[in-house]
mmCIF file of C-alpha atoms in Angstrom:
data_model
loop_
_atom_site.group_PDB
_atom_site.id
_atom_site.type_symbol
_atom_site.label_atom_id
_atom_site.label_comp_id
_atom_site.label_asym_id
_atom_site.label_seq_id
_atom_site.Cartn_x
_atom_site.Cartn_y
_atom_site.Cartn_z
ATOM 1 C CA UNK A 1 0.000 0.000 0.000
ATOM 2 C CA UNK A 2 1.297 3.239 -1.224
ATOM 3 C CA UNK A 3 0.948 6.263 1.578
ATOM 4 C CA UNK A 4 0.656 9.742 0.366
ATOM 5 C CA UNK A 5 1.903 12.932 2.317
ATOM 6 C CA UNK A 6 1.000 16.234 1.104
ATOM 7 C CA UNK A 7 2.614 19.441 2.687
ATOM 8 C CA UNK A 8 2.133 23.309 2.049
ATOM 9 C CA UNK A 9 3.506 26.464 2.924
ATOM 10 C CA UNK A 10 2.647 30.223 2.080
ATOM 11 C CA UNK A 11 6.689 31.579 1.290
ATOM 12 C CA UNK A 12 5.567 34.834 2.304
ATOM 13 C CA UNK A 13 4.316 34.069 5.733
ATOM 14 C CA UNK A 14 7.278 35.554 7.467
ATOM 15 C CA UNK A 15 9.585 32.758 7.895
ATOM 16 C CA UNK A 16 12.809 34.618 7.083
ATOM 17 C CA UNK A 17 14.689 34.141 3.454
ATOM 18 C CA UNK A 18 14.418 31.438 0.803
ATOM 19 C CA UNK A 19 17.238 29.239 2.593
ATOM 20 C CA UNK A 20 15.324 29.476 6.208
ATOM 21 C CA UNK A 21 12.146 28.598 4.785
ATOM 22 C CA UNK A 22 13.364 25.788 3.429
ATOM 23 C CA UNK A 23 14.951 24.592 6.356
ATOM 24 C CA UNK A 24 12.641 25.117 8.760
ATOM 25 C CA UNK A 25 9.901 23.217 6.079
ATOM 26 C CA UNK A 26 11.935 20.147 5.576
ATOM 27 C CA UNK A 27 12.841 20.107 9.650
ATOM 28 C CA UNK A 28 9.142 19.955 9.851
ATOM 29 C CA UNK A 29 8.452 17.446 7.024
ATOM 30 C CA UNK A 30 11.470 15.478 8.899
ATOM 31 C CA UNK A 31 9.988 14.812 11.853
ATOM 32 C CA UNK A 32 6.207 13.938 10.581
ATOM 33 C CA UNK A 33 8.286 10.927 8.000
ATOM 34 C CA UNK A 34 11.263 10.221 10.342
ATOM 35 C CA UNK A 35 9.525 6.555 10.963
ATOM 36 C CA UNK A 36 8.923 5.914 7.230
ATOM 37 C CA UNK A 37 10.348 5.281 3.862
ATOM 38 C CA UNK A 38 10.395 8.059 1.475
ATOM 39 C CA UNK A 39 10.597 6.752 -1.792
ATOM 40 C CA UNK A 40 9.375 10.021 -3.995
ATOM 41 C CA UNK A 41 9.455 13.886 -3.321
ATOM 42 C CA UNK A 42 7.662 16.582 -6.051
ATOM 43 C CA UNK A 43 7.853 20.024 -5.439
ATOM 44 C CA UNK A 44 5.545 22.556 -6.766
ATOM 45 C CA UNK A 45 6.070 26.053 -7.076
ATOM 46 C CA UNK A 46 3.885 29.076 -7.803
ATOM 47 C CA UNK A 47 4.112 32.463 -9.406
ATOM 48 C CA UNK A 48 7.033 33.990 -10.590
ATOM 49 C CA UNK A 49 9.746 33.135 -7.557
ATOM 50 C CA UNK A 50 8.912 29.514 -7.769
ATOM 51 C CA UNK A 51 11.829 28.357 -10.003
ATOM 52 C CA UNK A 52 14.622 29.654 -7.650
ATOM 53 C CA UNK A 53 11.909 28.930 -4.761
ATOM 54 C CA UNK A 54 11.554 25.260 -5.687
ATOM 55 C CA UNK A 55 15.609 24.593 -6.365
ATOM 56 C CA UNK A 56 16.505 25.583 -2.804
ATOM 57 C CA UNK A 57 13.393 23.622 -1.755
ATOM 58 C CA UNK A 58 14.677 20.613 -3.364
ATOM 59 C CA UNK A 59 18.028 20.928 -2.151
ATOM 60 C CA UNK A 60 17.009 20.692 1.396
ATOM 61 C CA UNK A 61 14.893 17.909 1.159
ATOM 62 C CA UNK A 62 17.735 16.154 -0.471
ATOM 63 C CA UNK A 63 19.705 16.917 1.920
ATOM 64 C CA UNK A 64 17.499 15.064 4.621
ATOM 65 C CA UNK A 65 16.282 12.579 2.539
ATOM 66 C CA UNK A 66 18.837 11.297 0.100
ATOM 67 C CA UNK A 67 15.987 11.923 -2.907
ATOM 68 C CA UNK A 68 16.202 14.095 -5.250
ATOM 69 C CA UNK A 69 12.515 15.748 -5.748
ATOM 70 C CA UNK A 70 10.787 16.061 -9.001
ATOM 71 C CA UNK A 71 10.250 19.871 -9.565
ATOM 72 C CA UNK A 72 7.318 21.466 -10.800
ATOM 73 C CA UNK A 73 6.922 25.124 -11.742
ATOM 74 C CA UNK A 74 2.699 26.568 -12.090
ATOM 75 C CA UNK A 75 2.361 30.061 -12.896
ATOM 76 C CA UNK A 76 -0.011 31.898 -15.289
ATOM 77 C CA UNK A 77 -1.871 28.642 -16.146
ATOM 78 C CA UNK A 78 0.608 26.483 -17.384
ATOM 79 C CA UNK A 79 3.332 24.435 -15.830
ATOM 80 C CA UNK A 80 6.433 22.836 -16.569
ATOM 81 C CA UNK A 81 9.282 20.276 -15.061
ATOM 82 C CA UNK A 82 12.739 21.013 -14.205
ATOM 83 C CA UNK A 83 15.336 17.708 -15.389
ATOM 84 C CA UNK A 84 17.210 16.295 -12.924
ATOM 85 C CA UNK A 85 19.514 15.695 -15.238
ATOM 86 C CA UNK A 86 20.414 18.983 -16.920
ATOM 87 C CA UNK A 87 18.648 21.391 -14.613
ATOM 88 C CA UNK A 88 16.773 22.634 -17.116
ATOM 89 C CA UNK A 89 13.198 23.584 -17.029
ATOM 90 C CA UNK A 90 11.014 21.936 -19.486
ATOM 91 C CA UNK A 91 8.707 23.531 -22.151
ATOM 92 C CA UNK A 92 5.657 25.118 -20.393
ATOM 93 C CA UNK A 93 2.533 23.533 -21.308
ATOM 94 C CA UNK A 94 -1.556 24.585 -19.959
ATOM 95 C CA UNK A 95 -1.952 22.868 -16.517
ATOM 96 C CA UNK A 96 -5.087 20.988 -17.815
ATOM 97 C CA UNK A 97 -3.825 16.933 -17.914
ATOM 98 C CA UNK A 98 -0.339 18.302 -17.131
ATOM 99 C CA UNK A 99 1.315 16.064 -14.758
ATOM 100 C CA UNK A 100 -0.612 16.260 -11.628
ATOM 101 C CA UNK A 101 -2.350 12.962 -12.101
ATOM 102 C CA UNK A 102 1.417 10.973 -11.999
ATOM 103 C CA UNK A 103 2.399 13.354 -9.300
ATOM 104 C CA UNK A 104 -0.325 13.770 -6.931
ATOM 105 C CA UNK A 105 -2.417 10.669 -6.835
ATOM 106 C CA UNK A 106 -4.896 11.988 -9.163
ATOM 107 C CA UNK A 107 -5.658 15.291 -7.965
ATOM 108 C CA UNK A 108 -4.712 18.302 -10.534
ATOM 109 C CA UNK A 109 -3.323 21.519 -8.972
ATOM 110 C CA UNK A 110 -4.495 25.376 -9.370
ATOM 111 C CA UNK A 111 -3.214 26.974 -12.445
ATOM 112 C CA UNK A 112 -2.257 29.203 -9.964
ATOM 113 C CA UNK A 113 -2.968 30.026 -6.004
ATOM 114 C CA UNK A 114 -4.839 32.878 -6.610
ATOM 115 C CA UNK A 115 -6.720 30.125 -8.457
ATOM 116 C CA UNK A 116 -7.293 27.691 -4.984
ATOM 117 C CA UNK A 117 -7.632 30.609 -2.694
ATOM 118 C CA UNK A 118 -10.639 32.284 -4.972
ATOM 119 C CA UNK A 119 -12.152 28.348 -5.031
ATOM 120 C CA UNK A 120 -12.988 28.938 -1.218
ATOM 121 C CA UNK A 121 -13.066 32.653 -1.242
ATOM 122 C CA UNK A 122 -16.609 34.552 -0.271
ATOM 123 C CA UNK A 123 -18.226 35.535 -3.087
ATOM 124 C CA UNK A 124 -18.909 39.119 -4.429
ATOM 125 C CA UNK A 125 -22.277 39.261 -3.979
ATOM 126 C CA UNK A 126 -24.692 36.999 -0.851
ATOM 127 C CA UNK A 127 -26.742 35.070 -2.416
ATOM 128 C CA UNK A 128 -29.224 34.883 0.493
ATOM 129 C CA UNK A 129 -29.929 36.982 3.871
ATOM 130 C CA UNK A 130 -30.737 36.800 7.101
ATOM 131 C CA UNK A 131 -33.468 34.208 8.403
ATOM 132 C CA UNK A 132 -37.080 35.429 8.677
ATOM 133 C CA UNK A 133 -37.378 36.833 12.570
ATOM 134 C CA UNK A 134 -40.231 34.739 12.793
ATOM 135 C CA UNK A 135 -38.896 31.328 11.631
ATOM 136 C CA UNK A 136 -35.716 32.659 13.800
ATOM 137 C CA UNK A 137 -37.685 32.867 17.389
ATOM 138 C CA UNK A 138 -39.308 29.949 16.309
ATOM 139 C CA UNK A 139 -36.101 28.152 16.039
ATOM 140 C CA UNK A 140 -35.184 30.042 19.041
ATOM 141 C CA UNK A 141 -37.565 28.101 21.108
ATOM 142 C CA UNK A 142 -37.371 24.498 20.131
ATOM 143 C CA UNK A 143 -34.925 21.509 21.340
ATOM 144 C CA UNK A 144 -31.285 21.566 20.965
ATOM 145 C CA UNK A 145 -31.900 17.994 19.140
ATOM 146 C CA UNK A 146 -34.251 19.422 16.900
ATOM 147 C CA UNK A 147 -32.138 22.103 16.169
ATOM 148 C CA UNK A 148 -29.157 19.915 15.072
ATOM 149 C CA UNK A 149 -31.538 17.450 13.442
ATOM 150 C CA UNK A 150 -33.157 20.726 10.756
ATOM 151 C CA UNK A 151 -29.512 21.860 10.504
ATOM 152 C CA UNK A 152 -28.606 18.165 9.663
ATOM 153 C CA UNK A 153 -31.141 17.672 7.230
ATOM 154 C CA UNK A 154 -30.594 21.199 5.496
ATOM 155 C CA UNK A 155 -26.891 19.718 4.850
ATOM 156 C CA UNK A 156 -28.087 16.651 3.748
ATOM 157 C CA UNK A 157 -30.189 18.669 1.005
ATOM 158 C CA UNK A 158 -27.522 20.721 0.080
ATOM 159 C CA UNK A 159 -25.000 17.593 -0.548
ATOM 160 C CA UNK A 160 -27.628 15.620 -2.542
ATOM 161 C CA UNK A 161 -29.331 18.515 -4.761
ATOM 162 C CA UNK A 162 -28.254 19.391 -8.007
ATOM 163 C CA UNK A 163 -29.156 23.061 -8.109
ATOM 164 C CA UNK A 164 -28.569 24.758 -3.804
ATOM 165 C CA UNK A 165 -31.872 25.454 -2.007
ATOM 166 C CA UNK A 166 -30.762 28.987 -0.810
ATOM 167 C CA UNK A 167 -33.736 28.593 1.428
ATOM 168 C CA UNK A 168 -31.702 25.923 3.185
ATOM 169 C CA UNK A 169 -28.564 27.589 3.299
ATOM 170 C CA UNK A 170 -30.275 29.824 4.821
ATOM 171 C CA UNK A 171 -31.474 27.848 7.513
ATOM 172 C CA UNK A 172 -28.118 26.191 7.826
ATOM 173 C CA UNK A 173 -26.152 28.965 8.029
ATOM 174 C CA UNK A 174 -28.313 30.523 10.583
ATOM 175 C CA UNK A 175 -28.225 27.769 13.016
ATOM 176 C CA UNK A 176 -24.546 27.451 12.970
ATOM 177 C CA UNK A 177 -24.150 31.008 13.591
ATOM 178 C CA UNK A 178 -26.301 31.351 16.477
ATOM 179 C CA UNK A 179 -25.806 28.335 18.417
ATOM 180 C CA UNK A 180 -22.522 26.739 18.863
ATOM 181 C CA UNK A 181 -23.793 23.127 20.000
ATOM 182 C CA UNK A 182 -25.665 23.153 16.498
ATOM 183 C CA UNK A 183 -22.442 24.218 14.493
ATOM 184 C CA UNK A 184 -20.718 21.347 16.144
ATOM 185 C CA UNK A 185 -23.974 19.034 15.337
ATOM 186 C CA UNK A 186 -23.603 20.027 12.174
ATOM 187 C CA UNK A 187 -19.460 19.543 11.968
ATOM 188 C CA UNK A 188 -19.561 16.000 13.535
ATOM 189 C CA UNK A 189 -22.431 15.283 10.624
ATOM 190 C CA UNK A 190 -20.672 16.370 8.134
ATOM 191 C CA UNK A 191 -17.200 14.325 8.393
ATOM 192 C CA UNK A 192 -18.922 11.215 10.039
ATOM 193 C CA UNK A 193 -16.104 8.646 9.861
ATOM 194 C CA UNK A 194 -16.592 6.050 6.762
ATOM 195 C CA UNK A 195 -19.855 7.793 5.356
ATOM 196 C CA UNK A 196 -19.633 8.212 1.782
ATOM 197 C CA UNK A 197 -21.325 11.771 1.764
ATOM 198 C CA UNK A 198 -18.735 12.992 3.869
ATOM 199 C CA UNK A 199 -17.025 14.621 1.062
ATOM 200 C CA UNK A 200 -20.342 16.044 -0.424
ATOM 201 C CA UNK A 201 -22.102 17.628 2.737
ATOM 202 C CA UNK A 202 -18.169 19.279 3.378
ATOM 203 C CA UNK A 203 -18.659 21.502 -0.515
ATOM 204 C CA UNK A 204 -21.681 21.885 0.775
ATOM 205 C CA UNK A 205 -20.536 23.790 4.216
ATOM 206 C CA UNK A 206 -18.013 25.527 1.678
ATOM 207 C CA UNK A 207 -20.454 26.495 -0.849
ATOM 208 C CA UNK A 208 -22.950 27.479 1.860
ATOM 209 C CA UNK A 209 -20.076 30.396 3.389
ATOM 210 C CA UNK A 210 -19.603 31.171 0.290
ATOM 211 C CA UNK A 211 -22.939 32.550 -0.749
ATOM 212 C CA UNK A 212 -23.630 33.711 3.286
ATOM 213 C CA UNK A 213 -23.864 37.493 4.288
ATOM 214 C CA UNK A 214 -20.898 39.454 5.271
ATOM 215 C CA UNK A 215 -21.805 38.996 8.848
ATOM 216 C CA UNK A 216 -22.310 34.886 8.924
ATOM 217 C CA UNK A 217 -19.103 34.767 7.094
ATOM 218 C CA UNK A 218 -16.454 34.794 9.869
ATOM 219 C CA UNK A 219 -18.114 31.855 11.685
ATOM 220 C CA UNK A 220 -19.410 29.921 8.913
ATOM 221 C CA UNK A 221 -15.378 30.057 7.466
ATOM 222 C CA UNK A 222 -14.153 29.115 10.946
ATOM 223 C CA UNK A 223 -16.567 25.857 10.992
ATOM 224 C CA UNK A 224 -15.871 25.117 7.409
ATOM 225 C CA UNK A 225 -12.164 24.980 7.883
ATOM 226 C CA UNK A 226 -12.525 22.714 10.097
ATOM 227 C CA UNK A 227 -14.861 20.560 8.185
ATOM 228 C CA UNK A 228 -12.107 20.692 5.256
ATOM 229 C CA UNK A 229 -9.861 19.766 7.672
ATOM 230 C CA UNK A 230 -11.540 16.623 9.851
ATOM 231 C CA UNK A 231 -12.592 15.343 5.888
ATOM 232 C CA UNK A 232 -8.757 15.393 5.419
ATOM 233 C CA UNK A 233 -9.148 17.774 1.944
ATOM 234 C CA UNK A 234 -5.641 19.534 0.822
ATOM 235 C CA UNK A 235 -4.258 22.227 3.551
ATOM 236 C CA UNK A 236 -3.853 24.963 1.670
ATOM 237 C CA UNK A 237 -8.152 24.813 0.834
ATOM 238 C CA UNK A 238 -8.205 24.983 4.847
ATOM 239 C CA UNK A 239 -6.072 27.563 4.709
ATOM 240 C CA UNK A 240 -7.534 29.615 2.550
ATOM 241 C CA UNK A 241 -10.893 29.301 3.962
ATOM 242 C CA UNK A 242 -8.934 29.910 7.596
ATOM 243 C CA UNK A 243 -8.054 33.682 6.214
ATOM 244 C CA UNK A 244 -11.861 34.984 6.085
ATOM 245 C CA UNK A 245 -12.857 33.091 9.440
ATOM 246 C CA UNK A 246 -13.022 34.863 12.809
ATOM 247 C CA UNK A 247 -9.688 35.641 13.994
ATOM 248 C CA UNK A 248 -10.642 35.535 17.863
ATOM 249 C CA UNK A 249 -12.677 32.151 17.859
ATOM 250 C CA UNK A 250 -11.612 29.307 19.372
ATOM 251 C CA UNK A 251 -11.974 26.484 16.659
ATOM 252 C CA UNK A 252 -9.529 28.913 14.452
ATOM 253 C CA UNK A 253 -7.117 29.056 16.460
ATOM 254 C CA UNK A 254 -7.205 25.021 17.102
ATOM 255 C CA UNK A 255 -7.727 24.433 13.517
ATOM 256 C CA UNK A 256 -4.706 26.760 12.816
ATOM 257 C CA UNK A 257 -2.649 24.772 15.095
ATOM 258 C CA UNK A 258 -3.644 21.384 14.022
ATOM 259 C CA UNK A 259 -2.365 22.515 10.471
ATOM 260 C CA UNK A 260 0.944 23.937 11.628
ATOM 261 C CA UNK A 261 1.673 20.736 13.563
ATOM 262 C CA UNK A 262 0.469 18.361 10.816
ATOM 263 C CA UNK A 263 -1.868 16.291 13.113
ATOM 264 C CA UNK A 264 -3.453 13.707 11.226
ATOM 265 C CA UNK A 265 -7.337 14.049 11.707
ATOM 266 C CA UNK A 266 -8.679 10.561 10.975
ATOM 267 C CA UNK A 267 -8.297 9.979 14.846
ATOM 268 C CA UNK A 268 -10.469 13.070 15.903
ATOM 269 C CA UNK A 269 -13.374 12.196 14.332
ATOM 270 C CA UNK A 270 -14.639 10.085 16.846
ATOM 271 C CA UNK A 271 -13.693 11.616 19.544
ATOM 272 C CA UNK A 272 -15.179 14.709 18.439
ATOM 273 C CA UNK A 273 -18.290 12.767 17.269
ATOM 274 C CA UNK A 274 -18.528 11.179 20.841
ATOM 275 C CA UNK A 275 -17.940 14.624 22.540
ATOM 276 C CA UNK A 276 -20.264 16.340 20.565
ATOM 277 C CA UNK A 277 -23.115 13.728 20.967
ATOM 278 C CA UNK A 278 -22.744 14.028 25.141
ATOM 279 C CA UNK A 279 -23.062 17.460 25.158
ATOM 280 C CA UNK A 280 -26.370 17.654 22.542
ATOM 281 C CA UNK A 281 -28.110 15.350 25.066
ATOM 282 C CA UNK A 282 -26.936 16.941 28.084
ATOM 283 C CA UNK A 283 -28.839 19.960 26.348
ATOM 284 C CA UNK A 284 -31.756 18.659 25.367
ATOM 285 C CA UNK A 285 -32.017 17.148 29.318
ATOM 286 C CA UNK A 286 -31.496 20.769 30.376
ATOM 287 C CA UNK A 287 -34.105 22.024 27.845
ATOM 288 C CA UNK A 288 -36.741 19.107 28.514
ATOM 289 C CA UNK A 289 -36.212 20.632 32.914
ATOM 290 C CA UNK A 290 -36.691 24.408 31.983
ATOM 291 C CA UNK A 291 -39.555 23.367 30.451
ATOM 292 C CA UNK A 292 -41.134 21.363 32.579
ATOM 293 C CA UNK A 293 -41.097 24.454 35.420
ATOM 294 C CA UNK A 294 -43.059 26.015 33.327
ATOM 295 C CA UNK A 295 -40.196 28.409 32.700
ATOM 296 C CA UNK A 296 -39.987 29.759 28.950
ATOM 297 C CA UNK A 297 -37.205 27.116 27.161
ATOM 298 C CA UNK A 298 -35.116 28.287 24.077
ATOM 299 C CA UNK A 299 -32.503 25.812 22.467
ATOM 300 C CA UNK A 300 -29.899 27.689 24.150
ATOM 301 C CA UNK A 301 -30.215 25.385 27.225
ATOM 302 C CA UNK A 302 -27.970 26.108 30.239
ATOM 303 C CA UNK A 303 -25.652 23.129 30.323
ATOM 304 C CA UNK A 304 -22.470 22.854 32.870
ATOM 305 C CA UNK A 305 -19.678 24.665 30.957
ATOM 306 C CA UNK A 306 -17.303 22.229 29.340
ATOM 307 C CA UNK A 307 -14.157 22.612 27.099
ATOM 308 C CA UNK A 308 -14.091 22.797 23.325
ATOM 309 C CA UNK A 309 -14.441 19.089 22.054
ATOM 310 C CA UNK A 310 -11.188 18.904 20.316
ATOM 311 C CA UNK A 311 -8.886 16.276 20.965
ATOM 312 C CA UNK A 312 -5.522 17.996 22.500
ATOM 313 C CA UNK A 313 -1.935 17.790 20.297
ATOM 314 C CA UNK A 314 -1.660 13.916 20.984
ATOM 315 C CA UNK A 315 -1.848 13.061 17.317
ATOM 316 C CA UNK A 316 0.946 15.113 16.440
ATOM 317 C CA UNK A 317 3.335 13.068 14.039
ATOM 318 C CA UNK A 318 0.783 10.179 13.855
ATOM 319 C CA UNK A 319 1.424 7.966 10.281
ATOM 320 C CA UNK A 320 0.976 10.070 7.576
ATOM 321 C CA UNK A 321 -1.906 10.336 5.539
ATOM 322 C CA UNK A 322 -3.166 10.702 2.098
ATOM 323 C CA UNK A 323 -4.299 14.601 3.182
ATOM 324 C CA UNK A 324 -6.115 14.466 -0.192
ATOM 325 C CA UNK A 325 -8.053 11.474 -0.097
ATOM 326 C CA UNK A 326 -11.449 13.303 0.191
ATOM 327 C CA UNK A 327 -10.936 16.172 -1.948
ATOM 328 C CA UNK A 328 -12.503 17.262 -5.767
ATOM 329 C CA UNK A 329 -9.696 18.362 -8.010
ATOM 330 C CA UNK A 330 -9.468 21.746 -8.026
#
């Protein structure tokens, strides 16, 4: 069985010059393989820098893994290889059926990363608003259950249609946004270890930020990066979808992390799942009490306080993983 590793880095993040960069990547890289084999490397660069970029790149990982990478340069919509041999880039043909299929297990790069970034990006225009008030207070005032179960289903719509019911993005995106125990209802639905829709009801979540109002956006980016994430779809879509979400939230900062310290997420999933499940019927006990006093009940059920269900950093350097197993070419 063939295991597939992917890894990437924004140059420009601040990590010093071209030489540091590379260093401090391949230290990195080094200590997620250090237990394995590593029988292939490819490189590939973007934009202009990425010749010189991708050289120094290569060296490095040479250097700590006696193999010589396979170097790829995309910019402007077409790509081209560099010869080991001669160290001579190749002619520079359209990226469409240009190597990525050999090179990445069958999943074809940007033509560029403006090209990824704007496949997650908001888009210009909502195409929906906010929920009626009415159907909100409504909402407002039923179970926690039922509230994960209509944001559930409004996913489940959204993965299986052909055209999206903005209606139930809508919905969706409302719930998520106003109740945190739904938008981790909705999370643990949506990456459900071994379902085959996992992969649909995820571009779903992404399609559904996409399309939200300026206001939904920050929180509906922060729970779909962590959807992309959990589904184990290519880091720099999580990324990308990480630089609109809300800066000061909790899951963005612990998706950020699990990112920057490669964890492999196959193992969260149930433990989120599991996590996620105790709390929802903790709240619905709480709800099913309040009401029974005769006190008015909203879904918002006072539960004890608990932490974030995210496993902590104990999957760091776990086996790698195929990080694009789940993910639609882009």
């Amino acid at each position: 069985m063939k295991t597939v590793v992917h890894a990437a880095i924004d140059w420009n993040d601040g990590l010093g010059g071209d030489n540091e960069t590379a260093e401090q990547t391949t230290a990195h890289l080094d200590r997620a393989l250090r237990q394995h084999h590593v029988a292939r490397l490819v490189v590939i660069a973007y934009g202009p820098d990425g010749p010189a970029r991708s050289r120094v790149m290569a060296d490095a990982l040479e250097g700590a893994f006696g193999v010589r990478s396979l170097q790829i340069h995309v910019h402007d919509g077409h790509g081209r290889i560099r010869s080991n041999t001669t160290g001579e880039w190749g002619r520079a043909v359209a990226v469409a059926g240009f190597v990525p299929r050999a090179a990445l297990s069958g999943h074809t790069p940007a033509a560029s990363r403006t090209e990824l970034l704007e496949s997650v990006a908001p888009l210009p225009a909502p195409l929906f608003g906010p929920l009626d008030p009415g159907l909100a207070t409504k909402l407002l005032g039923s179970s926690p259950l039922l509230q994960a179960e209509i944001a559930q289903r409004a996913l489940d719509t959204l993965a299986a249609g052909r055209v999206d019911d903005l209606q139930q993005m809508t919905v969706l995106s409302h719930l998520i946004t106003t109740t945190p125990l739904t938008r981790d209802s909705v999370l643990v639905h949506a990456i459900r270890d071994g379902d085959e829709l996992m992969d649909a009801r995820t571009d779903a979540l992404v399609r559904t930020f996409r399309a939200a109002p300026l206001d939904q956006r920050p929180q509906l980016a922060s729970t779909t990066a962590a959807a992309t994430f959990l589904a184990a779809w290519h880091p720099p879509i999580v990324q990308g979808l990480l630089r609109h979400a809300d800066k000061d939230a909790e899951l963005t900062a612990l998706v950020s992390q699990a990112i920057r310290l490669g964890i492999d997420p196959r193992p969260m999933r149930p433990t989120l799942t599991q996590a996620t499940n105790e709390l929802l019927a903790e709240a619905e006990t709480a709800w099913a009490a309040q009401r029974s006093t005769g006190a008015p009940a909203s879904g918002r059920a006072s539960i004890p306080p608990r932490t974030q269900p995210w496993p902590s950093t104990r999957h760091v350097n776990a086996a790698p993983f195929d990080s694009g197993a789940n993910t639609r070419d882009l």
